[in-house]
mmCIF file of C-alpha atoms and ligand atoms in Angstrom:
data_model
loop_
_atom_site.group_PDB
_atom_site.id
_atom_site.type_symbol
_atom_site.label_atom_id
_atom_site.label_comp_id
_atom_site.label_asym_id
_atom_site.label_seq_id
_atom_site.Cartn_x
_atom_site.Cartn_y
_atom_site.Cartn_z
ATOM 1 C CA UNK A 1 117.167 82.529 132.315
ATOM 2 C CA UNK A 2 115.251 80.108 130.043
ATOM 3 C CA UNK A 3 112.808 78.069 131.984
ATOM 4 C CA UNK A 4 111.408 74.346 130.331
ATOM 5 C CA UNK A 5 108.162 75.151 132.174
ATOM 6 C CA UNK A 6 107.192 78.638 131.388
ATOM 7 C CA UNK A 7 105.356 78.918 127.863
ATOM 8 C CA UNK A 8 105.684 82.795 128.435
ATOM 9 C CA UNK A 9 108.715 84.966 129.475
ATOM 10 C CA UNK A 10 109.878 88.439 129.456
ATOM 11 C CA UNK A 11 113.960 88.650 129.577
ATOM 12 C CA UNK A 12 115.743 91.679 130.964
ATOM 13 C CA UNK A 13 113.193 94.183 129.287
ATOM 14 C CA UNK A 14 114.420 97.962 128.764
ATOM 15 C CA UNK A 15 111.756 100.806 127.355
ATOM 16 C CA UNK A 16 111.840 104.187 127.524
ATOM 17 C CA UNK A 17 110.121 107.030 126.567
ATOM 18 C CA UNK A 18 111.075 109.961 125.106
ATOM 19 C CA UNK A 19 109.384 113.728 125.797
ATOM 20 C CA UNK A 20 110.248 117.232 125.770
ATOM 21 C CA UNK A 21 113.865 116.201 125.278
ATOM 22 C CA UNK A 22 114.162 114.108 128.562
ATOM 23 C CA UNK A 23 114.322 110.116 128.222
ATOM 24 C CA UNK A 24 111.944 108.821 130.629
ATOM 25 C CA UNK A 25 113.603 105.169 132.278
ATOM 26 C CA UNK A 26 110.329 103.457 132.321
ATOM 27 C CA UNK A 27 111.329 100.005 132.836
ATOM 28 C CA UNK A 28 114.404 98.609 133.289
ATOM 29 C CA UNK A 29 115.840 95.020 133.139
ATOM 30 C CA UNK A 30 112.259 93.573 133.893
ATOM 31 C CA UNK A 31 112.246 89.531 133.647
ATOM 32 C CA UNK A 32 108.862 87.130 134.526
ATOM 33 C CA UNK A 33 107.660 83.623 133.317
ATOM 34 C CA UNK A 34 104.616 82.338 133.293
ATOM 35 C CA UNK A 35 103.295 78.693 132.895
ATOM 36 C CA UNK A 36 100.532 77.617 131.078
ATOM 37 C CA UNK A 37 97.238 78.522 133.517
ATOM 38 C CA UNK A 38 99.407 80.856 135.868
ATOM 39 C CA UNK A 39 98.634 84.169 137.413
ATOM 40 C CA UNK A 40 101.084 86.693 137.936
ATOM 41 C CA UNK A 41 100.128 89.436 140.044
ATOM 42 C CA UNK A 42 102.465 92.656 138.896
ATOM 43 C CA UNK A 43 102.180 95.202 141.777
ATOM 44 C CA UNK A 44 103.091 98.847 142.189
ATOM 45 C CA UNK A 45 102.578 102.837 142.370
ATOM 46 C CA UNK A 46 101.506 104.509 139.830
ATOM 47 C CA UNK A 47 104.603 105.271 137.319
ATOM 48 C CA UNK A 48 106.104 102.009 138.159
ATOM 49 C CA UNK A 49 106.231 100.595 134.480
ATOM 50 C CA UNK A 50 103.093 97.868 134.467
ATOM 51 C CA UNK A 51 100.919 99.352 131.231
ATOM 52 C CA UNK A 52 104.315 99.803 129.426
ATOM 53 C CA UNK A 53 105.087 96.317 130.291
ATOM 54 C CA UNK A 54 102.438 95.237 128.680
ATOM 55 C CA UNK A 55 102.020 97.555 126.138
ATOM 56 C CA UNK A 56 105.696 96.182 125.157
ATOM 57 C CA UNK A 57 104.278 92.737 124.895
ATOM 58 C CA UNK A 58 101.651 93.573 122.607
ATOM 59 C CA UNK A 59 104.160 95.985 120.862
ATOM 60 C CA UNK A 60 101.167 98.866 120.925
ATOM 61 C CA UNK A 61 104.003 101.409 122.163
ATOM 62 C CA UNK A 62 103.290 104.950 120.477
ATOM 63 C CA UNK A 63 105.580 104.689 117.442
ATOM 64 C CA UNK A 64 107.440 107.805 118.033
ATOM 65 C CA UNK A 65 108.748 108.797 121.162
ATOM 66 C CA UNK A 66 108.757 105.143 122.577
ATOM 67 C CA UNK A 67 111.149 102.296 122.365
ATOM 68 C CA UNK A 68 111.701 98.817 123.855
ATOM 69 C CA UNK A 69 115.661 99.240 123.980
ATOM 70 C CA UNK A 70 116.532 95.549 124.827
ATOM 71 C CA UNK A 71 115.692 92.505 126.353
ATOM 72 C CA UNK A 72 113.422 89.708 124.580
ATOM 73 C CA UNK A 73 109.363 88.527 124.813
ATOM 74 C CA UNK A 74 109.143 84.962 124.071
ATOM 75 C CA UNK A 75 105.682 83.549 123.513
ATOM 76 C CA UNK A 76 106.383 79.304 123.060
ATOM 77 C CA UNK A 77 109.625 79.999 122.111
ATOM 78 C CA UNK A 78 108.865 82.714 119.555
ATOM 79 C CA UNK A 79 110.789 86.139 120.151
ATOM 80 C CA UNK A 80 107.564 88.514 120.014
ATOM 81 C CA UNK A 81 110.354 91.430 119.400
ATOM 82 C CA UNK A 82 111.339 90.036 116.052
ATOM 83 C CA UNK A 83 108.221 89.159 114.373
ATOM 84 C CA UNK A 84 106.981 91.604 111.905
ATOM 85 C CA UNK A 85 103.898 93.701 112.294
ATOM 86 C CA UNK A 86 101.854 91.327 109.860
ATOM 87 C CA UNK A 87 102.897 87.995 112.616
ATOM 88 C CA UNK A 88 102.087 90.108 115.306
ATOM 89 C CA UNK A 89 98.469 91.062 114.746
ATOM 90 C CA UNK A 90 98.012 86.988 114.105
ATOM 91 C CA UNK A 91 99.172 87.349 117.977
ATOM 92 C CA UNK A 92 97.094 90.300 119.498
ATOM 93 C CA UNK A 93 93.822 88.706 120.372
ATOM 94 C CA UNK A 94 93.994 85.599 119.608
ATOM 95 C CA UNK A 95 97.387 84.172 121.574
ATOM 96 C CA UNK A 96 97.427 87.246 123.567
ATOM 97 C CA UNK A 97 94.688 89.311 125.056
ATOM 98 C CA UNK A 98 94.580 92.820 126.975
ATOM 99 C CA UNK A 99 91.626 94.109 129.280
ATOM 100 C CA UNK A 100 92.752 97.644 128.944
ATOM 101 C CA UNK A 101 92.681 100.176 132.228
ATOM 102 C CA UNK A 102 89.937 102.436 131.033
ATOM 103 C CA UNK A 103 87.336 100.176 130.355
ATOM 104 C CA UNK A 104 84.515 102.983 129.684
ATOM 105 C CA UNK A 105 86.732 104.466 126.889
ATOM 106 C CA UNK A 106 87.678 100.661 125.328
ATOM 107 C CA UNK A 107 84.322 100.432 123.684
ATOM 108 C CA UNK A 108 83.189 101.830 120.467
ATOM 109 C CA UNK A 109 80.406 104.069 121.170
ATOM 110 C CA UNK A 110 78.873 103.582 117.904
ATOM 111 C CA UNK A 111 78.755 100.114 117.550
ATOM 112 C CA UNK A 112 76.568 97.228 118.729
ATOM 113 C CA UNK A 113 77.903 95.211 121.638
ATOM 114 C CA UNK A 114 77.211 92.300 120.001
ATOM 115 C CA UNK A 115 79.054 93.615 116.984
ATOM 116 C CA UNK A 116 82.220 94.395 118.692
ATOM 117 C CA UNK A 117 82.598 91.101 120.024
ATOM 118 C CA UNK A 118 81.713 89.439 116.631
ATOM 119 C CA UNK A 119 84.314 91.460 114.774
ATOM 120 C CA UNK A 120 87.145 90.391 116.808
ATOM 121 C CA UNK A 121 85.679 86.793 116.627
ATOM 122 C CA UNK A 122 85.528 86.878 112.846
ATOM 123 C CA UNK A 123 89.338 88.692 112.153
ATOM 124 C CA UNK A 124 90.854 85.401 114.442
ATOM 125 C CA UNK A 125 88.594 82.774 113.005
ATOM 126 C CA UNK A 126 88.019 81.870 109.722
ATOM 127 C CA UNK A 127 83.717 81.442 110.517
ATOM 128 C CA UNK A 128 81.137 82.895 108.666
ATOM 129 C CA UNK A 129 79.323 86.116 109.829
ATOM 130 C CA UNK A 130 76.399 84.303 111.192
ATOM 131 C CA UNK A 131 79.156 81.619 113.405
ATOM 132 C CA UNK A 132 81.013 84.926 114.256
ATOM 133 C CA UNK A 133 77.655 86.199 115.813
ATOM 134 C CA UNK A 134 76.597 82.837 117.837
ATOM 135 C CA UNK A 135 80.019 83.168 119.537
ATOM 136 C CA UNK A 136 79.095 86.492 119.956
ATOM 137 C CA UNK A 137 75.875 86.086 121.958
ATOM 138 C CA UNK A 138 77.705 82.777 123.684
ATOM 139 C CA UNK A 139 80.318 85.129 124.985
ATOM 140 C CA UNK A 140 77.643 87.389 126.599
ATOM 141 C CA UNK A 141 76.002 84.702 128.037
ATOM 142 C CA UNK A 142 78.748 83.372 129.825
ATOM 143 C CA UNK A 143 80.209 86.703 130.985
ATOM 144 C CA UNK A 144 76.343 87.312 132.223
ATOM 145 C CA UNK A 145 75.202 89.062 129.875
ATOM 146 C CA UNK A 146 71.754 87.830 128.264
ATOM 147 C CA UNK A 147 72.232 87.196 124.392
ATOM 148 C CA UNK A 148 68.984 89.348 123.539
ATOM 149 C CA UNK A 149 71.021 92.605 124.386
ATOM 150 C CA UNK A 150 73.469 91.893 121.610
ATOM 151 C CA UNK A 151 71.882 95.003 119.354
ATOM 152 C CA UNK A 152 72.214 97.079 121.815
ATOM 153 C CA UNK A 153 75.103 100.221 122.366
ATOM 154 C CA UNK A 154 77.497 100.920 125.016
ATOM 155 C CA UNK A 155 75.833 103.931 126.423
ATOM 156 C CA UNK A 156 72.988 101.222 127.291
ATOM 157 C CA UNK A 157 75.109 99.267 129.558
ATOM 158 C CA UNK A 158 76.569 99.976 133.320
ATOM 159 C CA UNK A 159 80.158 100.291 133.730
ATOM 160 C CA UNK A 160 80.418 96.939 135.569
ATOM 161 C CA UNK A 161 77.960 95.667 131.992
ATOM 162 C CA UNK A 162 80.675 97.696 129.949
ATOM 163 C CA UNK A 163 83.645 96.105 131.887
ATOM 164 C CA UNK A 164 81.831 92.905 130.984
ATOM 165 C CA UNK A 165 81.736 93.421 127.366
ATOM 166 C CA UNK A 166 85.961 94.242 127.277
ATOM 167 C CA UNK A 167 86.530 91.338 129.029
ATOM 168 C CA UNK A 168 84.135 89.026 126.767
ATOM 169 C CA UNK A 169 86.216 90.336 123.801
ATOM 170 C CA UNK A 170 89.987 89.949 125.333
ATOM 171 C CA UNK A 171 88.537 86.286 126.210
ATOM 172 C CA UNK A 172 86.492 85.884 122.598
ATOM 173 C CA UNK A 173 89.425 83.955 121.026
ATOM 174 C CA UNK A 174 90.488 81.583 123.884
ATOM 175 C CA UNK A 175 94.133 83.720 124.535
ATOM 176 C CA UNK A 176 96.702 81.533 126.044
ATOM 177 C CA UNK A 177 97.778 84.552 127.839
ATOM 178 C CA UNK A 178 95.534 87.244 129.135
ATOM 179 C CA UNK A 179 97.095 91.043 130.377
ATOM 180 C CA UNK A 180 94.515 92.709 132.277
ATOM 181 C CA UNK A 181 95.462 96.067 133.131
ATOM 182 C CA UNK A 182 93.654 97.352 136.488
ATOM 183 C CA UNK A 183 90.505 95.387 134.738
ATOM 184 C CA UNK A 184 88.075 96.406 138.067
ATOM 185 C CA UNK A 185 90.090 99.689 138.916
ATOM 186 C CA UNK A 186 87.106 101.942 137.667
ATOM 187 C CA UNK A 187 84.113 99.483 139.148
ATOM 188 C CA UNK A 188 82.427 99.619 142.162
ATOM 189 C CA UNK A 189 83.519 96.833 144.992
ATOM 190 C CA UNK A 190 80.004 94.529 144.377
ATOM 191 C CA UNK A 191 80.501 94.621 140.604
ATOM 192 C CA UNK A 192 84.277 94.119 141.443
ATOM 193 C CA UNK A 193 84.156 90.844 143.133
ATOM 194 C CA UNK A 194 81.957 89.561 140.499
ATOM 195 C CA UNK A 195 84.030 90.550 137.481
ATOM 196 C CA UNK A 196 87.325 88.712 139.541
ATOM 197 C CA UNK A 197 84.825 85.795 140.011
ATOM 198 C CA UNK A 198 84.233 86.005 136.312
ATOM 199 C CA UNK A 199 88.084 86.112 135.058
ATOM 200 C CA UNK A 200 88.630 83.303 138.039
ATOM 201 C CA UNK A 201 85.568 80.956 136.514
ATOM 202 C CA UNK A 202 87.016 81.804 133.022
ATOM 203 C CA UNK A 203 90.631 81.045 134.026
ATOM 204 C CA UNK A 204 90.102 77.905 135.089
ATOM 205 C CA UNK A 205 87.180 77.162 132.015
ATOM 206 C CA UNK A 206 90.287 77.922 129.632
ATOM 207 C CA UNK A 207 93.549 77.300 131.646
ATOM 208 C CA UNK A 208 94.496 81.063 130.233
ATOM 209 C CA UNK A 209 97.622 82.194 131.819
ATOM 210 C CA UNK A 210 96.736 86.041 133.036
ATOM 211 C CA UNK A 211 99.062 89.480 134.216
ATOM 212 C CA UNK A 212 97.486 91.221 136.554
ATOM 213 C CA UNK A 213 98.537 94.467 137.095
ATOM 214 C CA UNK A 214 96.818 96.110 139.996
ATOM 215 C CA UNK A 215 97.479 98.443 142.813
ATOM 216 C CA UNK A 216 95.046 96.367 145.126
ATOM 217 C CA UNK A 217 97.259 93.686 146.858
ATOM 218 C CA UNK A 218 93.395 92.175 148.078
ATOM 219 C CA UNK A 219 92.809 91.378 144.394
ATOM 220 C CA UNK A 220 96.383 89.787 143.959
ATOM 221 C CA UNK A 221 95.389 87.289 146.754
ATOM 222 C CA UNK A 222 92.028 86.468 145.122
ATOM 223 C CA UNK A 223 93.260 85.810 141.792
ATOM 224 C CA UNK A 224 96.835 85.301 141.634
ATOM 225 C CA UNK A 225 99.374 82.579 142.368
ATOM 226 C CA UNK A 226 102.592 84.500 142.123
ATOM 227 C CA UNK A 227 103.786 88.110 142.678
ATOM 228 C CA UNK A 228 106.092 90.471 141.047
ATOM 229 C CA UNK A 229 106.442 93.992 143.168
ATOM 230 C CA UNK A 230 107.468 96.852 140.981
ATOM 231 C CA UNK A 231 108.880 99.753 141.865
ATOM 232 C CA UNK A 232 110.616 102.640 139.466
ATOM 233 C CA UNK A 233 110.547 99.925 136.518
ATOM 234 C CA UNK A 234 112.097 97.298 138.408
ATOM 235 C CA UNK A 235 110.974 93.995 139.672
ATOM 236 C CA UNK A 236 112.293 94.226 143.504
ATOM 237 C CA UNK A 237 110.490 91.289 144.953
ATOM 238 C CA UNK A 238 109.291 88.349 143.544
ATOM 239 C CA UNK A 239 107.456 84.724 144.268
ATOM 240 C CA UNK A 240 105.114 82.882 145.411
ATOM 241 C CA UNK A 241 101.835 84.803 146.615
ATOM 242 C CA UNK A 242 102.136 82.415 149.993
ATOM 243 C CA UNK A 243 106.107 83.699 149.981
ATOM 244 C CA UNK A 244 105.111 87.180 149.461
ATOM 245 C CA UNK A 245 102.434 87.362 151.819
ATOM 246 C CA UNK A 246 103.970 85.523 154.333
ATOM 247 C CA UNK A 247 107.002 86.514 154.220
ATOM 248 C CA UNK A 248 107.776 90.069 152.429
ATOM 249 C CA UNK A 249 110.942 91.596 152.470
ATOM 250 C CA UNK A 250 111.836 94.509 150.305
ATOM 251 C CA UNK A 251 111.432 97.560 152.486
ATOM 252 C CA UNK A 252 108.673 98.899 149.590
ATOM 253 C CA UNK A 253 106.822 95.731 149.626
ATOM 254 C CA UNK A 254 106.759 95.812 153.672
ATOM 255 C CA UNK A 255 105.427 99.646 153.310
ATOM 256 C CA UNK A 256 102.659 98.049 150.714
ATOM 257 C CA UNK A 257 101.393 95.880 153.315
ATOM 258 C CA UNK A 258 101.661 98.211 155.846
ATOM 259 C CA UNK A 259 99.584 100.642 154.237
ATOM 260 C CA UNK A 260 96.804 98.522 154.240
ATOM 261 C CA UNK A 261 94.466 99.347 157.064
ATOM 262 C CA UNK A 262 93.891 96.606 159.765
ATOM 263 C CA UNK A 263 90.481 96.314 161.017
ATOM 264 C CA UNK A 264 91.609 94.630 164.009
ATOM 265 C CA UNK A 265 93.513 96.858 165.294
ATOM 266 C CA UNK A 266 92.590 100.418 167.271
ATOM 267 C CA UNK A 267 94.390 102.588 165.028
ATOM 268 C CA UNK A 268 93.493 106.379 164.119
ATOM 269 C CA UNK A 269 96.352 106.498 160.895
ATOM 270 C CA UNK A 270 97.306 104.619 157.840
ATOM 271 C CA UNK A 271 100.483 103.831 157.262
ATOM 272 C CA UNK A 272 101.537 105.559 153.725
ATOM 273 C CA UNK A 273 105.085 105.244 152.206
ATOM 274 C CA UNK A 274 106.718 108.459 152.848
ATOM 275 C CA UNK A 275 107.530 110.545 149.516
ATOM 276 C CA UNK A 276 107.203 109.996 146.479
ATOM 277 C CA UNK A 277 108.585 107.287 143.811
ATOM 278 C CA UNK A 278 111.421 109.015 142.144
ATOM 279 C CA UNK A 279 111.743 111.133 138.917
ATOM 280 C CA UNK A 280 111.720 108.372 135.943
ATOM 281 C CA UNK A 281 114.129 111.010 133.682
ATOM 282 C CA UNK A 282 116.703 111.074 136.604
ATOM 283 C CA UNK A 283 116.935 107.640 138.334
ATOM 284 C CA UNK A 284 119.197 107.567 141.452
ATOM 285 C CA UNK A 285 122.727 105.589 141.366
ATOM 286 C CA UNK A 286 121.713 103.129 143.861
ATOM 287 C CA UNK A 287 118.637 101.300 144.818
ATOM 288 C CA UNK A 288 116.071 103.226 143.509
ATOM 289 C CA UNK A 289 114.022 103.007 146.730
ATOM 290 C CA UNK A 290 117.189 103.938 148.663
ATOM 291 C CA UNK A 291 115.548 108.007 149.085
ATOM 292 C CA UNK A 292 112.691 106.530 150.525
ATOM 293 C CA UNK A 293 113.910 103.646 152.743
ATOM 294 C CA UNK A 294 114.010 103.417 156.523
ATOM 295 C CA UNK A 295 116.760 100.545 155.864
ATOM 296 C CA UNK A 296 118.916 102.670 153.656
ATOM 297 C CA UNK A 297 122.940 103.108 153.909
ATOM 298 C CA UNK A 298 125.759 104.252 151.850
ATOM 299 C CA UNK A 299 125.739 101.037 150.169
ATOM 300 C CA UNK A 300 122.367 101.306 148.972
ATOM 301 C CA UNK A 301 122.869 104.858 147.427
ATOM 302 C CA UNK A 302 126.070 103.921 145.613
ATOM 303 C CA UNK A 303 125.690 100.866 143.645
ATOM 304 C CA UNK A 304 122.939 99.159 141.491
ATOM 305 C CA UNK A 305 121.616 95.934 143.524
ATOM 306 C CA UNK A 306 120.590 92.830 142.012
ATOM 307 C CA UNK A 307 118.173 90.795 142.844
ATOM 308 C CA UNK A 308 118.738 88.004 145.222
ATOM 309 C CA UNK A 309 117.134 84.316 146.556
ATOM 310 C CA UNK A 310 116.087 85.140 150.190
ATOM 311 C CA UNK A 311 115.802 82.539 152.801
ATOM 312 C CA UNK A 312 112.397 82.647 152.271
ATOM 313 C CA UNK A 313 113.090 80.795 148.563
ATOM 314 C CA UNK A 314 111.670 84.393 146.763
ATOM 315 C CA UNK A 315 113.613 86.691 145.127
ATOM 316 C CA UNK A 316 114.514 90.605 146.251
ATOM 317 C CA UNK A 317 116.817 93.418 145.384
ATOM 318 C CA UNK A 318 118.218 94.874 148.691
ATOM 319 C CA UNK A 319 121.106 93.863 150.281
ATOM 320 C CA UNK A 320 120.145 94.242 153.887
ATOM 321 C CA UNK A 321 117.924 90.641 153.123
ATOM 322 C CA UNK A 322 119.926 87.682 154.378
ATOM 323 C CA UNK A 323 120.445 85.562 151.011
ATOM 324 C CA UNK A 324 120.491 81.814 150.503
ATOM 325 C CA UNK A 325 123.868 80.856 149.811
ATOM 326 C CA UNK A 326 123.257 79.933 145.652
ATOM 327 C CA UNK A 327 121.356 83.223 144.936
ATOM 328 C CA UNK A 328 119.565 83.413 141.485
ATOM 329 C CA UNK A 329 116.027 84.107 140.524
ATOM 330 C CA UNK A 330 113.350 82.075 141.153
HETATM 331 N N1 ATP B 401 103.432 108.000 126.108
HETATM 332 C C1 ATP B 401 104.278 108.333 127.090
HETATM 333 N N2 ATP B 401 105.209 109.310 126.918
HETATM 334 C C2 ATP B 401 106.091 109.636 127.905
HETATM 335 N N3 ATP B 401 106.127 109.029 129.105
HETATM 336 C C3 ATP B 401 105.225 108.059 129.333
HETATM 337 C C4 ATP B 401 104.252 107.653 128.343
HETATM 338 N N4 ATP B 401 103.504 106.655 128.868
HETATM 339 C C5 ATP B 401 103.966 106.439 130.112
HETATM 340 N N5 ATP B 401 104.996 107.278 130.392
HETATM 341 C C6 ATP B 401 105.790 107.328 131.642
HETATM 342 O O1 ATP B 401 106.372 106.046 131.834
HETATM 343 C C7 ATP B 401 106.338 105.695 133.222
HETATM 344 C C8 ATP B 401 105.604 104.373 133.366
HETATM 345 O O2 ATP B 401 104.247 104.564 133.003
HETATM 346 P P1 ATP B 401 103.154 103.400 133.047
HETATM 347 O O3 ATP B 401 101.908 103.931 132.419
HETATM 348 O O4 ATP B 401 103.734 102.180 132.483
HETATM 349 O O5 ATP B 401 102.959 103.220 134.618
HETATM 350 P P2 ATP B 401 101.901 102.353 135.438
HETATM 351 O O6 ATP B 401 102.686 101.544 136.399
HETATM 352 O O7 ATP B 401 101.010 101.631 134.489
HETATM 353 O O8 ATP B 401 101.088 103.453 136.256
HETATM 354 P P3 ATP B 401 99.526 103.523 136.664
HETATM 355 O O9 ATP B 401 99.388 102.665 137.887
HETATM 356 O O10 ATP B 401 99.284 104.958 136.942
HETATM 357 O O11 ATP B 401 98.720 103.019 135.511
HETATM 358 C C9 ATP B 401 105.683 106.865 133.939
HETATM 359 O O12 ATP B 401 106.709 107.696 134.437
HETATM 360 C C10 ATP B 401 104.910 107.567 132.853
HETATM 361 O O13 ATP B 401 104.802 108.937 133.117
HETATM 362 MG MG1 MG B 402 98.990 101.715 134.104
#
């Protein structure tokens, strides 16, 4: 459903993968919007879909052996899926950034800092080398880093310094939209906070809209306004981050919260989900949760669910969730 509002949306996305002769379903029918300055948190295991996700917005998919099936990426009304490769490198960068998940391996080892950040400045603006490498020492600056290190080389740098650096280049050409993939995944919890301090202060500096994909539901509440839960390549619960917090519903995102331990309260065990998220190459019939749900019936196992309002005013794929009586997305 086209929204007036939303400057960004991803309609009823399909990619899969294909190895050793098996087609892996890695996401299927996925559909978000984003407004201009919003943060969607996207939420899940590991497997669930989120790096292909974005990967299929940027269109950085391995050539062979993936494919985005069907479904449509509209950036302002522009279908990213039918531009050619030349329109879409005009894109990457400088409309749309990614903070990739491995920030220690994003980096050229051989290259000045400085000089990484300069060359990405230089390849979206049409600025001399010399404006390229003000912007350069600018960008360091403000993600605290001082200018006079600009000569020197990765291995110099910390991993939180590092992180720094990848997000001072996804940010170098003002993206409207930002993805960053598990951006403080491999950082310690001090350098953490201050790198989600950094994106918030930067957010807000730039109005950049920004995907989050994280495992860390703490991080979604820090930085995000909205939630999308997925699980096996689906989106199964959707809102607000109040909504969602308050309220969740989906039997996977109750078993997410539940897993979180709760300092308050005398307990010896976590919580975990019990087994596993199912095989991507052999999806089951039904919900896709349904092997792993306390709430599950017949019902569940038989038929594909869609995803409903709930009385809540979110949205959620299971049909033991009492629905409003128009239904629809949110
Ligand atoms: N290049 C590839 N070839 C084959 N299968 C792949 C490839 N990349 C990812 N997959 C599979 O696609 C599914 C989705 O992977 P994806 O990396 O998008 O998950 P994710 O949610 O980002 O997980 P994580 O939290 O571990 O980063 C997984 O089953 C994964 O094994
Ligand atoms: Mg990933």
């Amino acid at each position: 459903m086209e929204n007036p509002k939303s400057f960004f949306e991803i309609n009823d996305l399909v990619v899969e993968y294909y190895a050793d002769g098996e087609v892996v379903h890695a996401v299927n029918g996925v559909s978000l919007r984003l407004r201009p300055g919003q943060s969607l948190g996207l939420v899940g295991e590991t497997g669930a879909g989120k790096t292909t996700i974005a990967k299929s917005v940027l269109r950085i998919l391995p050539d062979r052996g993936a494919r985005i099936c069907s479904g449509g990426i509209k950036l302002n009304g522009t279908d990213l899926l039918s531009l050619s490769e030349h329109d879409m490198r005009k894109i990457r960068g400088n409309d749309i950034a990614m903070i990739f998940q491995d920030p220690m391996t994003a980096l050229n080892p051989v290259q000045r800092v400085g000089d990484q950040i300069a060359e990405v400045v230089k390849i979206h603006s049409e600025c001399s080398s010399l404006e390229a490498e003000e912007k350069a020492k600018e960008m360091l600056e403000m993600v605290g880093i001082p200018a006079d290190r600009y000569k020197e080389y990765p291995h110099q740098f910390s991993g939180g310094m590092k992180q720094r650096v990848v997000i001072a280049i996804a940010l170098a050409c003002n993206p409207h939209l930002l993805l960053a993939d598990e951006p403080t995944t491999a950082l310690d919890v001090t350098i953490q906070a201050q790198v989600l301090d950094m994106i918030e202060d930067l957010k807000r500096k730039y109005n950049t809209a920004m995907i989050m994909i994280t495992h860390d539901l703490g991080i979604v509440a820090t930085v995000c306004d909205e939630v999308a839960i997925i699980y096996a390549g689906e989106i199964v619960e959707y809102g607000t981050k109040e909504e969602i917090f308050e309220h969740p519903s989906h039997p996977y995102t109750v078993g997410l919260f539940d897993a979180i331990p709760n300092m308050n309260e005398d307990e010896e065990w976590l919580h975990p989900i019990e087994g596993m998220p199912p095989d991507p190459t052999n999806l089951p019939a039904g919900c896709a949760f349904g092997p792993r749900c306390p709430r599950a019936t017949a019902e569940c196992r038989e038929k594909k669910i869609g995803l409903n309002r709930t009385e809540d005013g979110h949205v959620c794929r299971c049909i033991h969730i009492n629905k409003t009586a128009q239904g629809g997305e949110v």
